Amino acid sequence: MYSPLRIVLLSDNQAESGFVAEHGFALLIEMDHRRILFDCAKDACVLTANAAAAGVDLSGVDGLILSHGHYDHTGGIPCLLEAVPSLPVYCHPGVRQMRYSIRDASPKDISMPSGSRCALDHMPAENLHLVDGPLQLSENLLLSGPIPRQTEYEDTGGPFYLDTGALQADPLNDELVLLCRLEEGIVVCTGCSHSGIVNILHWTQKRFPGQNILAVIGGFHLCNASEERMRKTFDALRNLPVRQWIPCHCTGQAASAAFFREFPDKVCAGAAGRSWEF
Ligand SMILES: [Fe+2]
Ligand SMILES: [Fe+2]
């Protein structure tokens, strides 16, 4: 049976008046009588302040999905587990690994904060669901598992490594995407799209052949994209049956502007405090 879907953006690089902006991401997903957080912001204080401003009671959340292990998506883990000690958490087994962004030979730790890692290490093991393939969370909510990388022009989107010496590239294969199935089509929720937004949407089409994509919401991580990648990405996106684009977080200014140029009647910019109903 289909269920209505409500999405509230609780952390983003932009914010509505009365909400706090940060370089982070969190969505509240209400569907199938569930209230799930998809990512939990960079800063727990931002998550709690924006939830309060949106009238969202975080103690009523009944699931947390981590789209991947970057710091800007995982900061709220300790505060959520404190508010809901029995909270089920869904993440890839690799989400806790150390990872770095390295520019000019200076490594920046972009792993999840140690407090978040510690909270995951000490939560009840039976509530930690390690996801390494597609997982049906409820009748209409599907968690992707790793997305196959098929386009030759999409990379992870930055100088990401698993070590401080830049010897081992981070494939970001811990990334998960959430698909919400409605009668008229699919809503795709993505954290940073390190798998490539085109790869993600091609996988969605394979999973739900012939279905419309009602909306794509999240960080599309085109902030470092070359001209060639941008051109090839938009060439591919133009051919997809997407009704609404909601670029957020790490999409990047130039790419966000390109969405408005390419799809003027189909784009709605993300900002903390905004919500959508399907
Ligand atoms: Fe991010
Ligand atoms: Fe990321």
mmCIF file of C-alpha atoms in Angstrom, residues 67-236:
data_model
loop_
_atom_site.group_PDB
_atom_site.id
_atom_site.type_symbol
_atom_site.label_atom_id
_atom_site.label_comp_id
_atom_site.label_asym_id
_atom_site.label_seq_id
_atom_site.Cartn_x
_atom_site.Cartn_y
_atom_site.Cartn_z
ATOM 1 C CA SER A 67 24.484 8.096 3.919
ATOM 2 C CA HIS A 68 28.271 7.765 4.387
ATOM 3 C CA GLY A 69 30.912 8.355 7.034
ATOM 4 C CA HIS A 70 31.881 12.004 6.428
ATOM 5 C CA TYR A 71 31.907 14.378 9.437
ATOM 6 C CA ASP A 72 29.300 16.709 7.980
ATOM 7 C CA HIS A 73 26.631 13.952 7.951
ATOM 8 C CA THR A 74 27.355 12.218 11.242
ATOM 9 C CA GLY A 75 27.777 14.868 13.959
ATOM 10 C CA GLY A 76 24.409 14.279 15.635
ATOM 11 C CA ILE A 77 24.884 10.549 16.377
ATOM 12 C CA PRO A 78 25.685 10.871 20.130
ATOM 13 C CA CYS A 79 22.822 13.279 20.823
ATOM 14 C CA LEU A 80 20.328 11.099 18.917
ATOM 15 C CA LEU A 81 21.410 7.930 20.703
ATOM 16 C CA GLU A 82 21.104 9.773 23.989
ATOM 17 C CA ALA A 83 17.566 10.925 23.114
ATOM 18 C CA VAL A 84 16.554 7.486 21.752
ATOM 19 C CA PRO A 85 18.827 4.786 23.241
ATOM 20 C CA SER A 86 17.067 2.021 21.279
ATOM 21 C CA LEU A 87 17.425 3.877 17.947
ATOM 22 C CA PRO A 88 18.084 1.544 14.983
ATOM 23 C CA VAL A 89 21.015 2.826 12.899
ATOM 24 C CA TYR A 90 21.508 1.794 9.264
ATOM 25 C CA CYS A 91 24.930 2.275 7.692
ATOM 26 C CA HIS A 92 27.532 0.571 5.539
ATOM 27 C CA PRO A 93 30.149 -1.508 7.411
ATOM 28 C CA GLY A 94 32.874 0.910 6.225
ATOM 29 C CA VAL A 95 31.263 4.028 7.659
ATOM 30 C CA ARG A 96 33.637 4.264 10.646
ATOM 31 C CA GLN A 97 36.928 4.201 8.730
ATOM 32 C CA MET A 98 39.348 7.109 8.953
ATOM 33 C CA ARG A 99 39.434 9.286 5.839
ATOM 34 C CA TYR A 100 41.095 12.491 4.734
ATOM 35 C CA SER A 101 40.820 15.285 2.229
ATOM 36 C CA ILE A 102 44.322 16.232 1.061
ATOM 37 C CA ARG A 103 45.085 19.452 -0.776
ATOM 38 C CA ASP A 104 48.620 20.848 -1.077
ATOM 39 C CA ALA A 105 49.949 17.862 0.903
ATOM 40 C CA SER A 106 48.061 18.928 4.044
ATOM 41 C CA PRO A 107 45.598 16.263 5.202
ATOM 42 C CA LYS A 108 42.302 17.281 6.784
ATOM 43 C CA ASP A 109 40.493 14.623 8.810
ATOM 44 C CA ILE A 110 36.974 14.360 7.344
ATOM 45 C CA SER A 111 35.997 11.130 9.129
ATOM 46 C CA MET A 112 33.038 11.034 11.454
ATOM 47 C CA PRO A 113 33.858 12.776 14.766
ATOM 48 C CA SER A 114 35.370 10.541 17.455
ATOM 49 C CA GLY A 115 32.317 11.063 19.681
ATOM 50 C CA SER A 116 30.082 9.701 16.911
ATOM 51 C CA ARG A 117 32.379 6.716 16.296
ATOM 52 C CA CYS A 118 32.443 6.003 20.033
ATOM 53 C CA ALA A 119 28.623 6.216 20.239
ATOM 54 C CA LEU A 120 28.304 3.673 17.387
ATOM 55 C CA ASP A 121 30.911 1.413 19.035
ATOM 56 C CA HIS A 122 28.943 1.375 22.289
ATOM 57 C CA MET A 123 25.332 1.249 21.063
ATOM 58 C CA PRO A 124 23.459 -2.075 21.360
ATOM 59 C CA ALA A 125 24.880 -4.271 18.589
ATOM 60 C CA GLU A 126 21.443 -5.596 17.650
ATOM 61 C CA ASN A 127 20.346 -2.054 16.717
ATOM 62 C CA LEU A 128 23.282 -1.397 14.387
ATOM 63 C CA HIS A 129 22.266 -2.615 10.918
ATOM 64 C CA LEU A 130 25.241 -2.911 8.588
ATOM 65 C CA VAL A 131 24.035 -2.522 5.023
ATOM 66 C CA ASP A 132 26.169 -3.740 2.123
ATOM 67 C CA GLY A 133 23.380 -4.390 -0.379
ATOM 68 C CA PRO A 134 19.830 -3.179 -1.074
ATOM 69 C CA LEU A 135 17.665 -3.280 2.051
ATOM 70 C CA GLN A 136 13.891 -2.799 2.203
ATOM 71 C CA LEU A 137 13.312 -0.704 5.348
ATOM 72 C CA SER A 138 9.529 -0.735 5.031
ATOM 73 C CA GLU A 139 7.036 -1.335 2.252
ATOM 74 C CA ASN A 140 7.962 1.811 0.322
ATOM 75 C CA LEU A 141 11.427 2.720 1.629
ATOM 76 C CA LEU A 142 14.436 1.092 -0.020
ATOM 77 C CA LEU A 143 18.023 1.680 1.071
ATOM 78 C CA SER A 144 20.369 1.192 -1.876
ATOM 79 C CA GLY A 145 23.569 -0.398 -0.673
ATOM 80 C CA PRO A 146 26.646 0.627 -2.702
ATOM 81 C CA ILE A 147 25.813 2.104 -6.108
ATOM 82 C CA PRO A 148 27.691 0.599 -9.086
ATOM 83 C CA ARG A 149 30.079 3.134 -10.657
ATOM 84 C CA GLN A 150 29.508 2.978 -14.386
ATOM 85 C CA THR A 151 29.984 6.418 -15.918
ATOM 86 C CA GLU A 152 33.610 7.165 -16.827
ATOM 87 C CA TYR A 153 33.269 10.903 -16.054
ATOM 88 C CA GLU A 154 32.014 10.672 -12.458
ATOM 89 C CA ASP A 155 34.578 10.338 -9.663
ATOM 90 C CA THR A 156 34.093 10.727 -5.896
ATOM 91 C CA GLY A 157 34.294 14.494 -6.248
ATOM 92 C CA GLY A 158 37.384 15.467 -4.272
ATOM 93 C CA PRO A 159 40.945 14.630 -3.161
ATOM 94 C CA PHE A 160 39.718 11.909 -0.802
ATOM 95 C CA TYR A 161 42.114 9.369 0.745
ATOM 96 C CA LEU A 162 42.097 6.649 3.398
ATOM 97 C CA ASP A 163 45.563 7.650 4.686
ATOM 98 C CA THR A 164 47.371 10.907 5.443
ATOM 99 C CA GLY A 165 50.076 10.201 2.835
ATOM 100 C CA ALA A 166 47.657 10.245 -0.122
ATOM 101 C CA LEU A 167 48.647 6.697 -1.065
ATOM 102 C CA GLN A 168 45.227 5.061 -1.042
ATOM 103 C CA ALA A 169 42.286 6.815 -2.712
ATOM 104 C CA ASP A 170 39.017 6.630 -0.781
ATOM 105 C CA PRO A 171 36.444 5.012 -3.098
ATOM 106 C CA LEU A 172 33.624 6.180 -0.758
ATOM 107 C CA ASN A 173 31.987 2.822 -1.285
ATOM 108 C CA ASP A 174 30.130 3.215 2.010
ATOM 109 C CA GLU A 175 27.596 5.526 0.348
ATOM 110 C CA LEU A 176 23.894 4.631 0.626
ATOM 111 C CA VAL A 177 20.948 6.304 -1.099
ATOM 112 C CA LEU A 178 17.316 6.169 0.051
ATOM 113 C CA LEU A 179 14.513 5.575 -2.462
ATOM 114 C CA CYS A 180 10.919 6.377 -1.461
ATOM 115 C CA ARG A 181 8.262 4.716 -3.621
ATOM 116 C CA LEU A 182 4.977 6.514 -4.269
ATOM 117 C CA GLU A 183 2.138 5.652 -6.614
ATOM 118 C CA GLU A 184 3.300 8.244 -9.190
ATOM 119 C CA GLY A 185 7.009 7.453 -8.960
ATOM 120 C CA ILE A 186 10.155 7.549 -6.868
ATOM 121 C CA VAL A 187 11.728 10.211 -4.637
ATOM 122 C CA VAL A 188 15.520 9.856 -4.384
ATOM 123 C CA CYS A 189 17.373 11.088 -1.262
ATOM 124 C CA THR A 190 21.151 11.330 -1.492
ATOM 125 C CA GLY A 191 23.733 12.668 0.973
ATOM 126 C CA CYS A 192 26.753 13.735 -1.105
ATOM 127 C CA SER A 193 26.422 11.686 -4.335
ATOM 128 C CA HIS A 194 30.061 10.580 -4.156
ATOM 129 C CA SER A 195 28.896 7.641 -6.317
ATOM 130 C CA GLY A 196 27.928 10.163 -9.024
ATOM 131 C CA ILE A 197 24.424 11.578 -9.416
ATOM 132 C CA VAL A 198 24.082 9.979 -12.874
ATOM 133 C CA ASN A 199 25.135 6.554 -11.537
ATOM 134 C CA ILE A 200 22.615 6.964 -8.699
ATOM 135 C CA LEU A 201 19.746 7.823 -11.030
ATOM 136 C CA HIS A 202 20.623 5.084 -13.531
ATOM 137 C CA TRP A 203 20.583 2.581 -10.646
ATOM 138 C CA THR A 204 17.194 3.975 -9.545
ATOM 139 C CA GLN A 205 15.837 3.434 -13.063
ATOM 140 C CA LYS A 206 17.150 -0.138 -13.122
ATOM 141 C CA ARG A 207 15.515 -0.820 -9.775
ATOM 142 C CA PHE A 208 12.178 0.763 -10.807
ATOM 143 C CA PRO A 209 11.988 0.465 -14.610
ATOM 144 C CA GLY A 210 9.572 2.798 -16.356
ATOM 145 C CA GLN A 211 8.814 4.828 -13.213
ATOM 146 C CA ASN A 212 8.962 8.603 -13.016
ATOM 147 C CA ILE A 213 11.414 10.180 -10.621
ATOM 148 C CA LEU A 214 9.264 12.657 -8.701
ATOM 149 C CA ALA A 215 12.160 14.427 -7.003
ATOM 150 C CA VAL A 216 15.877 14.150 -6.340
ATOM 151 C CA ILE A 217 16.957 15.807 -3.111
ATOM 152 C CA GLY A 218 20.426 16.067 -1.609
ATOM 153 C CA GLY A 219 24.019 17.044 -2.169
ATOM 154 C CA PHE A 220 25.019 16.361 -5.770
ATOM 155 C CA HIS A 221 28.690 17.103 -5.055
ATOM 156 C CA LEU A 222 29.531 18.914 -8.254
ATOM 157 C CA CYS A 223 31.472 21.592 -6.359
ATOM 158 C CA ASN A 224 34.817 20.411 -7.799
ATOM 159 C CA ALA A 225 33.500 19.133 -11.134
ATOM 160 C CA SER A 226 35.462 19.857 -14.303
ATOM 161 C CA GLU A 227 33.768 21.516 -17.262
ATOM 162 C CA GLU A 228 33.759 18.156 -19.018
ATOM 163 C CA ARG A 229 32.090 16.398 -16.093
ATOM 164 C CA MET A 230 29.461 19.155 -15.835
ATOM 165 C CA ARG A 231 28.690 18.941 -19.542
ATOM 166 C CA LYS A 232 28.436 15.149 -19.565
ATOM 167 C CA THR A 233 26.420 15.140 -16.325
ATOM 168 C CA PHE A 234 23.812 17.586 -17.630
ATOM 169 C CA ASP A 235 23.697 15.758 -20.998
ATOM 170 C CA ALA A 236 22.712 12.639 -19.016
#
